[in-house]
Every structure is written in C-alpha cells, then in structure tokens.
Short mmCIF file of C-alpha atoms in Angstrom, two decimals:
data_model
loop_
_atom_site.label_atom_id
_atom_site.label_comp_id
_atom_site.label_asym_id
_atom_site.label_seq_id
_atom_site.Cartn_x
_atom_site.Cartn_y
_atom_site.Cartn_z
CA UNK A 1 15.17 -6.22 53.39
CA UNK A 2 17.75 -8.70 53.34
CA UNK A 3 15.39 -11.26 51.71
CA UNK A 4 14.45 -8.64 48.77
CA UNK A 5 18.14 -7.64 48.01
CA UNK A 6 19.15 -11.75 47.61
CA UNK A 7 16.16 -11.59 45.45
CA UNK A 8 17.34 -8.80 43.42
CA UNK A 9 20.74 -9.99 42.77
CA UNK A 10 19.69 -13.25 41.76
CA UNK A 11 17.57 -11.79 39.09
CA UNK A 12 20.33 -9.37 37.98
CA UNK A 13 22.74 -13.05 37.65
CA UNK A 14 20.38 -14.55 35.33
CA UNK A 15 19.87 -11.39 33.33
CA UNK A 16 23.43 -10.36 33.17
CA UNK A 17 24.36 -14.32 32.41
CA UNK A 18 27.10 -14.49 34.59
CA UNK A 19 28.37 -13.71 38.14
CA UNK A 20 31.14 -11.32 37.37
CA UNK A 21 28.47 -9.23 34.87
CA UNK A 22 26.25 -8.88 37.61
CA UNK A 23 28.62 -8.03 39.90
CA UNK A 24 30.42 -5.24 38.32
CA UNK A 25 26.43 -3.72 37.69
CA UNK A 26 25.98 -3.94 41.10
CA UNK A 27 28.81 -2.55 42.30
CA UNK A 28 29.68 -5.68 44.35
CA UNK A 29 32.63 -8.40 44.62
CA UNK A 30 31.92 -11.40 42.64
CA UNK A 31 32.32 -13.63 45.77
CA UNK A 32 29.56 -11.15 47.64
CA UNK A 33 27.15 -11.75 44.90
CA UNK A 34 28.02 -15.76 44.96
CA UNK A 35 27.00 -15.30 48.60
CA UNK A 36 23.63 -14.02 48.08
CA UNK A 37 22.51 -16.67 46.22
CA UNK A 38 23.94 -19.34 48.22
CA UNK A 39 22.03 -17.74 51.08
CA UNK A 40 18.71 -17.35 48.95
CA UNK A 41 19.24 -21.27 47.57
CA UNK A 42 19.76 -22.02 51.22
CA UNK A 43 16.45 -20.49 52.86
CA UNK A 44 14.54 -22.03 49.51
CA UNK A 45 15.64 -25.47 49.84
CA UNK A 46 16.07 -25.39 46.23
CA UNK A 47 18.82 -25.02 43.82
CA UNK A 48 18.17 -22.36 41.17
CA UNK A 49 21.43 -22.22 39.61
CA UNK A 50 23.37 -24.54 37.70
CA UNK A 51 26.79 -23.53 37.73
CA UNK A 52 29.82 -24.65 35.23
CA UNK A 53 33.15 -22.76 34.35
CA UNK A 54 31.51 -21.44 30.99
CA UNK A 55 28.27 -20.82 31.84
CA UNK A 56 25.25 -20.54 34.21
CA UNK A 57 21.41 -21.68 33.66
CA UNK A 58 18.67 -22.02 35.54
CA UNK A 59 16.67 -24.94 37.17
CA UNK A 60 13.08 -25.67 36.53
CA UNK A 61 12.42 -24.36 40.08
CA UNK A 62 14.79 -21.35 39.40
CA UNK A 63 13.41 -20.70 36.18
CA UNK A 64 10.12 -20.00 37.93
CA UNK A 65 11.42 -18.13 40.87
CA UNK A 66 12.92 -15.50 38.34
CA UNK A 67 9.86 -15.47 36.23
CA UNK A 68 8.09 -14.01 39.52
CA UNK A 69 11.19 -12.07 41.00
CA UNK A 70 11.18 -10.16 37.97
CA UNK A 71 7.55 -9.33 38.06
CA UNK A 72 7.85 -8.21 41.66
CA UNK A 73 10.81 -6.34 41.63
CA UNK A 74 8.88 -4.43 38.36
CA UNK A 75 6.13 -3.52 40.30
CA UNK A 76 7.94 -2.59 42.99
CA UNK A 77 10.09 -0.21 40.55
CA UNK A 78 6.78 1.15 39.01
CA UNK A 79 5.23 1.50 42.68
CA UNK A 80 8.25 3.42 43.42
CA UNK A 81 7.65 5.44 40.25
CA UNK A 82 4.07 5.96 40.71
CA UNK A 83 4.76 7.92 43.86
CA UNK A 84 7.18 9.67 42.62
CA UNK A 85 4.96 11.13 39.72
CA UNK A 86 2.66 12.73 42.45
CA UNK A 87 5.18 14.65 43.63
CA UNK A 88 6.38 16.19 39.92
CA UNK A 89 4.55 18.66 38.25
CA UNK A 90 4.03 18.44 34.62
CA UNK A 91 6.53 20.68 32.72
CA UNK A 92 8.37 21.29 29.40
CA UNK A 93 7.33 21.00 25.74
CA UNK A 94 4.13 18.70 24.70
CA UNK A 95 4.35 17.90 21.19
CA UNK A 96 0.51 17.20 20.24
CA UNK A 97 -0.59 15.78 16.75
CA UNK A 98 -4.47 16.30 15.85
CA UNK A 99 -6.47 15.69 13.30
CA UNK A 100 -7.05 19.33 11.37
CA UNK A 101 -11.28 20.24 12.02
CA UNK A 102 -11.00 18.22 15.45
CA UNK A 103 -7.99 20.59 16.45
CA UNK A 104 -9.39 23.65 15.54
CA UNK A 105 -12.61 22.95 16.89
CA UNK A 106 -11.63 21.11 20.28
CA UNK A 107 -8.43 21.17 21.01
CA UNK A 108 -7.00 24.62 20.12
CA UNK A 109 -9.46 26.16 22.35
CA UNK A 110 -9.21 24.61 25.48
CA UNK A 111 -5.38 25.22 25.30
CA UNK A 112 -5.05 28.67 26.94
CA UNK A 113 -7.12 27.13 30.27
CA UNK A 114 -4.84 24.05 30.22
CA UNK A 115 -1.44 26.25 29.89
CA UNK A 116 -2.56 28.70 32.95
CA UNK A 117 -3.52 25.68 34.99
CA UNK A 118 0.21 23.98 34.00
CA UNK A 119 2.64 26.98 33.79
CA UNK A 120 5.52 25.39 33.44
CA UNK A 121 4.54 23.52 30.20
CA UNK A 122 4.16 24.43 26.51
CA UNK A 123 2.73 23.20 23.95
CA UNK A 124 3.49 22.39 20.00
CA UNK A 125 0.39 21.37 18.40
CA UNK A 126 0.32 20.04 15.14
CA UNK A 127 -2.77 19.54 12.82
CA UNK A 128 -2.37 17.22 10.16
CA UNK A 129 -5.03 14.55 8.95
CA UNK A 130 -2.43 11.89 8.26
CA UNK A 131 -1.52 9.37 10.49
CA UNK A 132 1.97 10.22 11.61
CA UNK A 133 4.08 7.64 13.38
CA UNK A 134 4.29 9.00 17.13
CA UNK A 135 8.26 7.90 17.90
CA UNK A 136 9.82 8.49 14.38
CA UNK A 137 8.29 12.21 14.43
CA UNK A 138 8.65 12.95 18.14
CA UNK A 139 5.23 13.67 19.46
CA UNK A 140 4.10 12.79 22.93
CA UNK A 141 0.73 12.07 22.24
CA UNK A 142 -2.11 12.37 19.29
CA UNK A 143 -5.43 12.24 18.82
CA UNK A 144 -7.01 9.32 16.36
CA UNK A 145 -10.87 9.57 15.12
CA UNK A 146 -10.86 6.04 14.59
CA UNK A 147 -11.95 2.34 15.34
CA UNK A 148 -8.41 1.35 16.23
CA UNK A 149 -6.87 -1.54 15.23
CA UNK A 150 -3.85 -3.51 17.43
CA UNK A 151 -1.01 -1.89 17.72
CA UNK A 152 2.16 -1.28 20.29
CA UNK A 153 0.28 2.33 21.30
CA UNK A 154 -1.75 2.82 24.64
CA UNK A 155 -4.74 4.56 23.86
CA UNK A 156 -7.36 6.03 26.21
CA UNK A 157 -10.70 6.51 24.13
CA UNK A 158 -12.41 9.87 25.05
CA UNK A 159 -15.53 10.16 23.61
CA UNK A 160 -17.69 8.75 20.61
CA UNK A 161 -17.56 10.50 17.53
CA UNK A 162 -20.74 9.75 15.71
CA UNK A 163 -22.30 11.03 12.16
CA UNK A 164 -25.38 12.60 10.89
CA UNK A 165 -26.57 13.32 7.25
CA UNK A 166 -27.36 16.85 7.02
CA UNK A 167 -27.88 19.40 4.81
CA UNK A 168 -29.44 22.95 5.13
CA UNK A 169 -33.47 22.90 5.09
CA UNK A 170 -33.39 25.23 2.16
CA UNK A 171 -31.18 22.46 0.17
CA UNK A 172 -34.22 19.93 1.42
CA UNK A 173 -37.20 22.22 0.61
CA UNK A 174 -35.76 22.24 -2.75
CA UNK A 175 -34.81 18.55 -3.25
CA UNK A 176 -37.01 16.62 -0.83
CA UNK A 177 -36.41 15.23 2.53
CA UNK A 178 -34.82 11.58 2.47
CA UNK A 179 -37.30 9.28 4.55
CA UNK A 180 -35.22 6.39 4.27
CA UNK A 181 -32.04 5.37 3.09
CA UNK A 182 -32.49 4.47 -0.38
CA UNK A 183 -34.12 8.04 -1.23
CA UNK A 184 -30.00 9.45 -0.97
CA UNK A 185 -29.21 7.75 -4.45
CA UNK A 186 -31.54 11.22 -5.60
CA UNK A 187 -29.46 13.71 -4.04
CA UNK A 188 -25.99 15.20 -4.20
CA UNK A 189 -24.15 13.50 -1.63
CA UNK A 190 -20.39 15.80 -0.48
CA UNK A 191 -18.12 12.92 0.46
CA UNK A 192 -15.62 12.90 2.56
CA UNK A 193 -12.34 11.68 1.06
CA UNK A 194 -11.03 10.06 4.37
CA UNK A 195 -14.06 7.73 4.87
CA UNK A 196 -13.44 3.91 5.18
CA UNK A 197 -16.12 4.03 2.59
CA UNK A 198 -16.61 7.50 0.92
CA UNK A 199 -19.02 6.44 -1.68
CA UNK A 200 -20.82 3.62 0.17
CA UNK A 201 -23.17 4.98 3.66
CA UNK A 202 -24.49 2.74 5.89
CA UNK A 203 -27.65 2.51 7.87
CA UNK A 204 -28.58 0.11 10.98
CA UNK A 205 -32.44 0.26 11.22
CA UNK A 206 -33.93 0.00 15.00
CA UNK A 207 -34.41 -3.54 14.41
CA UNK A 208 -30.90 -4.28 13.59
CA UNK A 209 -31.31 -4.38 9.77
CA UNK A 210 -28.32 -2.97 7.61
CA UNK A 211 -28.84 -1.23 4.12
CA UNK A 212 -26.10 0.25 2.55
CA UNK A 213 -26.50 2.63 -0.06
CA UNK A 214 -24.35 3.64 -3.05
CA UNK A 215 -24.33 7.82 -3.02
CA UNK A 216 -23.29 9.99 -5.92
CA UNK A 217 -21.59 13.58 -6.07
CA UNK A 218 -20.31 16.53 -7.92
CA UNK A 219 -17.84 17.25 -4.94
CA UNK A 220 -15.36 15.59 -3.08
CA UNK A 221 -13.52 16.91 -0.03
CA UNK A 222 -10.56 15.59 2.56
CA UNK A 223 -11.34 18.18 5.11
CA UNK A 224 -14.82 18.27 7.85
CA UNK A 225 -14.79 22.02 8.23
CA UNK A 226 -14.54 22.93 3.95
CA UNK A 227 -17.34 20.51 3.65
CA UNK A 228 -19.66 22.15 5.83
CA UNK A 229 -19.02 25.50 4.13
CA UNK A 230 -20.14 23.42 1.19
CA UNK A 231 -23.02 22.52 2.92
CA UNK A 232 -23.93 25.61 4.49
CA UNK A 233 -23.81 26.76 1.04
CA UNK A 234 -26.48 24.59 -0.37
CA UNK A 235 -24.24 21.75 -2.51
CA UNK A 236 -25.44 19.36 -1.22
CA UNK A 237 -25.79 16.98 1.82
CA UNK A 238 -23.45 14.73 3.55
CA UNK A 239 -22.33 12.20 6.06
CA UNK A 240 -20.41 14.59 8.50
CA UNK A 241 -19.39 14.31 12.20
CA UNK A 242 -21.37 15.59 14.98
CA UNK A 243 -18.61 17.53 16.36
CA UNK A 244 -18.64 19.80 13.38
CA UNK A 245 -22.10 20.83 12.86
CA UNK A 246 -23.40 20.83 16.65
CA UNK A 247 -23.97 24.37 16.50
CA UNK A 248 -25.39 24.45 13.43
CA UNK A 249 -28.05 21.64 14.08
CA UNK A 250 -28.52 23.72 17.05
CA UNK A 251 -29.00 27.05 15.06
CA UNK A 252 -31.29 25.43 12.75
CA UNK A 253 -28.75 26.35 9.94
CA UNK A 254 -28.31 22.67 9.21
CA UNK A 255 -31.09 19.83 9.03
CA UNK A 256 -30.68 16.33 10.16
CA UNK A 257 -32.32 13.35 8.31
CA UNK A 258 -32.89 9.51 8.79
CA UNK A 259 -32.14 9.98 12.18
CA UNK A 260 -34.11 6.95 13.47
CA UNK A 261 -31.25 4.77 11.72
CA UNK A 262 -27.95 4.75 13.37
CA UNK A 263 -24.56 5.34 11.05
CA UNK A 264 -21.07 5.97 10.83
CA UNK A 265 -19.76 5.69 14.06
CA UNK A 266 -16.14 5.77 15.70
CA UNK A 267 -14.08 7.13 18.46
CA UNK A 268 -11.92 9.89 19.31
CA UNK A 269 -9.14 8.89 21.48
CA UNK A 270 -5.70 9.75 22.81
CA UNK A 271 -2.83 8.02 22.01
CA UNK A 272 0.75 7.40 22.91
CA UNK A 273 3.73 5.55 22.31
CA UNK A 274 3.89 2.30 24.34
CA UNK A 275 6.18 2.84 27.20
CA UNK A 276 6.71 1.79 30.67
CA UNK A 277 5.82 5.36 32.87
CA UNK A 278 3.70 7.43 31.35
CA UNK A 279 5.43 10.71 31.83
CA UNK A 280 3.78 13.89 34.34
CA UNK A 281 2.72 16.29 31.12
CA UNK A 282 0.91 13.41 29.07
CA UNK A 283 -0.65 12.30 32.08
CA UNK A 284 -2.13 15.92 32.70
CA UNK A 285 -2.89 16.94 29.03
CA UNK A 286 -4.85 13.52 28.92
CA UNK A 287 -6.69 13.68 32.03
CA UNK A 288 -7.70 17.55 30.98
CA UNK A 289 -9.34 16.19 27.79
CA UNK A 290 -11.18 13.24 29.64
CA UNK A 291 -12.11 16.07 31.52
CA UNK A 292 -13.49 18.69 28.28
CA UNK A 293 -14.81 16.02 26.00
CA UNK A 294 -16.77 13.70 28.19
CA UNK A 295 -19.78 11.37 26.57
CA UNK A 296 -21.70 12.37 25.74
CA UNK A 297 -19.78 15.17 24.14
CA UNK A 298 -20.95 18.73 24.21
CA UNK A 299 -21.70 18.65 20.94
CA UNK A 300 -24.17 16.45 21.63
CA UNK A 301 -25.82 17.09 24.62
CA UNK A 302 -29.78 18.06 24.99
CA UNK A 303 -30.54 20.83 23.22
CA UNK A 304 -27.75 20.59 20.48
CA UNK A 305 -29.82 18.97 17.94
CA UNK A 306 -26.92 16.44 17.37
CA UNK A 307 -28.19 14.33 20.68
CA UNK A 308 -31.51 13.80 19.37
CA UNK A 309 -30.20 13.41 15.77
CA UNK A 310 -28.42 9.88 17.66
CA UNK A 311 -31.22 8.75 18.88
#
C-alpha cells in the first residue's frame, strides 16, 4: 500500500506541475508530498524529478515511470469502477434516438418487457432519420443503420441489416420477373431517398462479379415503412431492408427476386458517446437489444422468406 500511494502522488506532481498544486489536491503538506517521492526515487535508484525554484520536469527514466503509473492507477480506478457497476441497478431517464421504420418496428415493441424487467428506469425515445449529434442533443445512446465510418463514438454492432428487391407477385405477373440484374432498367424501381446510392443498385454475383445497374422511377420516398405501402400497393418494386418486409416475404404478400446475387448490405448498431464508464442503464438497454436482435435477425430466420432471399 505504501508503494502504490508514493506512486500515486508522484503522478498527481507531474500532472499538477508543481509540488504545492499537488499537495493542496491531495490534501497533504507540501513537505509530506516532497517525502514521497524522495522515498519512491530512493527504492528506484533513479531520479525522476528534476527540480528548480520555477519549475519541475521529468527525467527520461521518470518520464517512463509516469507513462505506466498513469496507466495503472487508470485501471485500477476503472477496476474499482467496474465492481462498483455490479452492484447499481440501472435507473433514471434513457434518452434513445432511432431511426423512424427501425423504431417502430424493433425497438418500440420490445420496450414494455425491458421497462418491467428495469423498474426504476424510463425511457424517451426519439425517432428521427437524421443523424443527430449524441452530446449536443443529450441522448444516451442511438441506433445507426450504417457502415460506420471513424469517429470519437463506441459502437457495438447488433445485427446485419441486409436488402432484397421485392415487389408483390401480382406487380411481377404483370411486368415480368427480373432474372438478372440488368432486366430492372424495365421496371419501376421506388427508391429510397436515404440510399448511399438511390438511383444506382448493386449486385455481387456468386463468383464475385459486380454489376451495377442504373434504375428508373415515378416515386421517390425517405421513409422504409411508406415505401412498402407503395409496394404492397403494386407501384412498383424496390431495394428495401429485410427488417421491413420479413413478414410479408413470409406471407407471400411480397416476392423476392435476384436472390442468388448478394446487395445492399449494412449494419444496425448501437452507439454512444465516447466516455470513460459506460453508465448502468446504457449498459442494460444495450445488452437487452444484443439480446432481441441477434444474427441472424428474426426477420430473417428459416421460414421468413428473407433468410433464403440472402442466400
């Protein structure tokens, strides 16, 4: 113990830059704090300290031994922390942020099982299909269909979330059945306004081979769940998420074609703001959605239609 508290005040001299700083954080004399480090320079062998009347700075060999002092004496806080968090139960407000069709679908209804298994949290979800800055807007945590590029938030990827073209098998007893990608230019494609690449789909053949094909429509949409009404409704086909028409490809209501070529594909994950503990209620709401949307998803299990449709 004595070893690990000579340790810690040296680290707290070099961060506070001076012996009288760290000493009035610590609560300590300035000649008390002097002694530790004598005593730690003394069982080193090694000077870490050079001291003047204006200033301090730090040996080669001292600049090292803080370098790994600090990194001890953080996991050592975080250790500390860790076992702390078993012992707290999640509780007050979750702000969530989701995109619109995924949060209606996915998240809104596994809410009422996650609130009786956490009573002393609540929720504020928000649906929105912008990308909203976590910190500036306060939210704890949101959900990204994405391939995400670097950036300062953690993010815990949850399941794929991959595409299909579909349309009813009315629409395609009427218009044909694509057989391969370059039939689509004949049909009328519903785009999605929020794709990389709304008017451009493309198509990886088994044997790796890419074709990308130029698609042309009467109707334009920047929301998954209004554009399979349109579908449902015979306007067209599209390039739509499997987590929206699952049940439908299921039903039979919808029709999935070219499905020996693999498409659009992405991720759903949960993000957060970067920060040193991840708090109790994140932790929870995060692990519960590992735990309802595994991969494959549900809506794309055997049976579903959309699992064989990824094939």
């Amino acid at each position: 113990m004595e070893a690990l508290n000579d340790v810690a005040v040296f680290v707290q001299v070099v961060e506070c830059g001076s012996f009288t700083a760290a000493a009035e954080r610590l609560g300590l004399s300035r000649s008390v704090v002097s002694k530790y480090i004598t005593r730690r320079e003394g069982r080193l062998g090694a000077r870490l300290l050079n001291r003047t009347t204006r200033r301090l700075s730090l040996t080669e060999t001292g600049h090292l031994f803080f370098q790994r002092s600090q990194r001890a004496l953080l996991e050592i806080e975080e250790a500390e922390a860790e076992v702390s968090r078993l012992q707290e139960a999640p509780r007050g407000k979750l702000r969530i942020n989701s995109p619109m069709s995924f949060g209606i679908l996915h998240i809104a209804p596994a809410l009422p099982e996650f609130l009786a298994r956490y009573p002393d949290l609540s929720v504020e979800m928000n649906l929105d299909d912008r990308q909203v800055n976590l910190v500036e807007e306060g939210f704890d945590l949101a959900i990204r269909i994405a391939e995400l590029p670097e950036s300062s938030l953690i993010a815990r990827r949850l399941a794929p979330c991959r595409h299909a073209v579909c349309a009813t098998p009315a629409y395609f007893k009427s218009h044909g059945t694509p057989r391969k990608p370059q039939d689509l230019r004949r049909h009328n494609a519903i785009t999605f306004r929020y794709q990389q690449t709304p008017d451009e789909w493309h198509f990886v053949s088994g044997q790796g081979e890419v074709t990308r094909v130029q698609i042309d429509g009467s109707l334009q949409m920047n929301n998954s769940l209004a554009l399979r009404e349109a579908l449902l409704r015979e306007a067209g086909l599209t390039l739509i998420p499997t987590f929206i028409v699952g049940d439908d490809l299921r039903a039979g209501r919808l029709q999935a074609v070219l499905t020996e070529y693999r498409t659009l594909e992405l991720s759903i994950y949960a993000v957060y703001p970067h920060r040193r503990f991840l708090s109790p209620k994140v932790r929870a709401f995060i692990d519960f959605l590992a735990e309802k949307i595994s991969d494959p998803p549900d809506w794309e299990r055997a049976g579903s239609g959309c699992h064989e449709a990824m094939q």
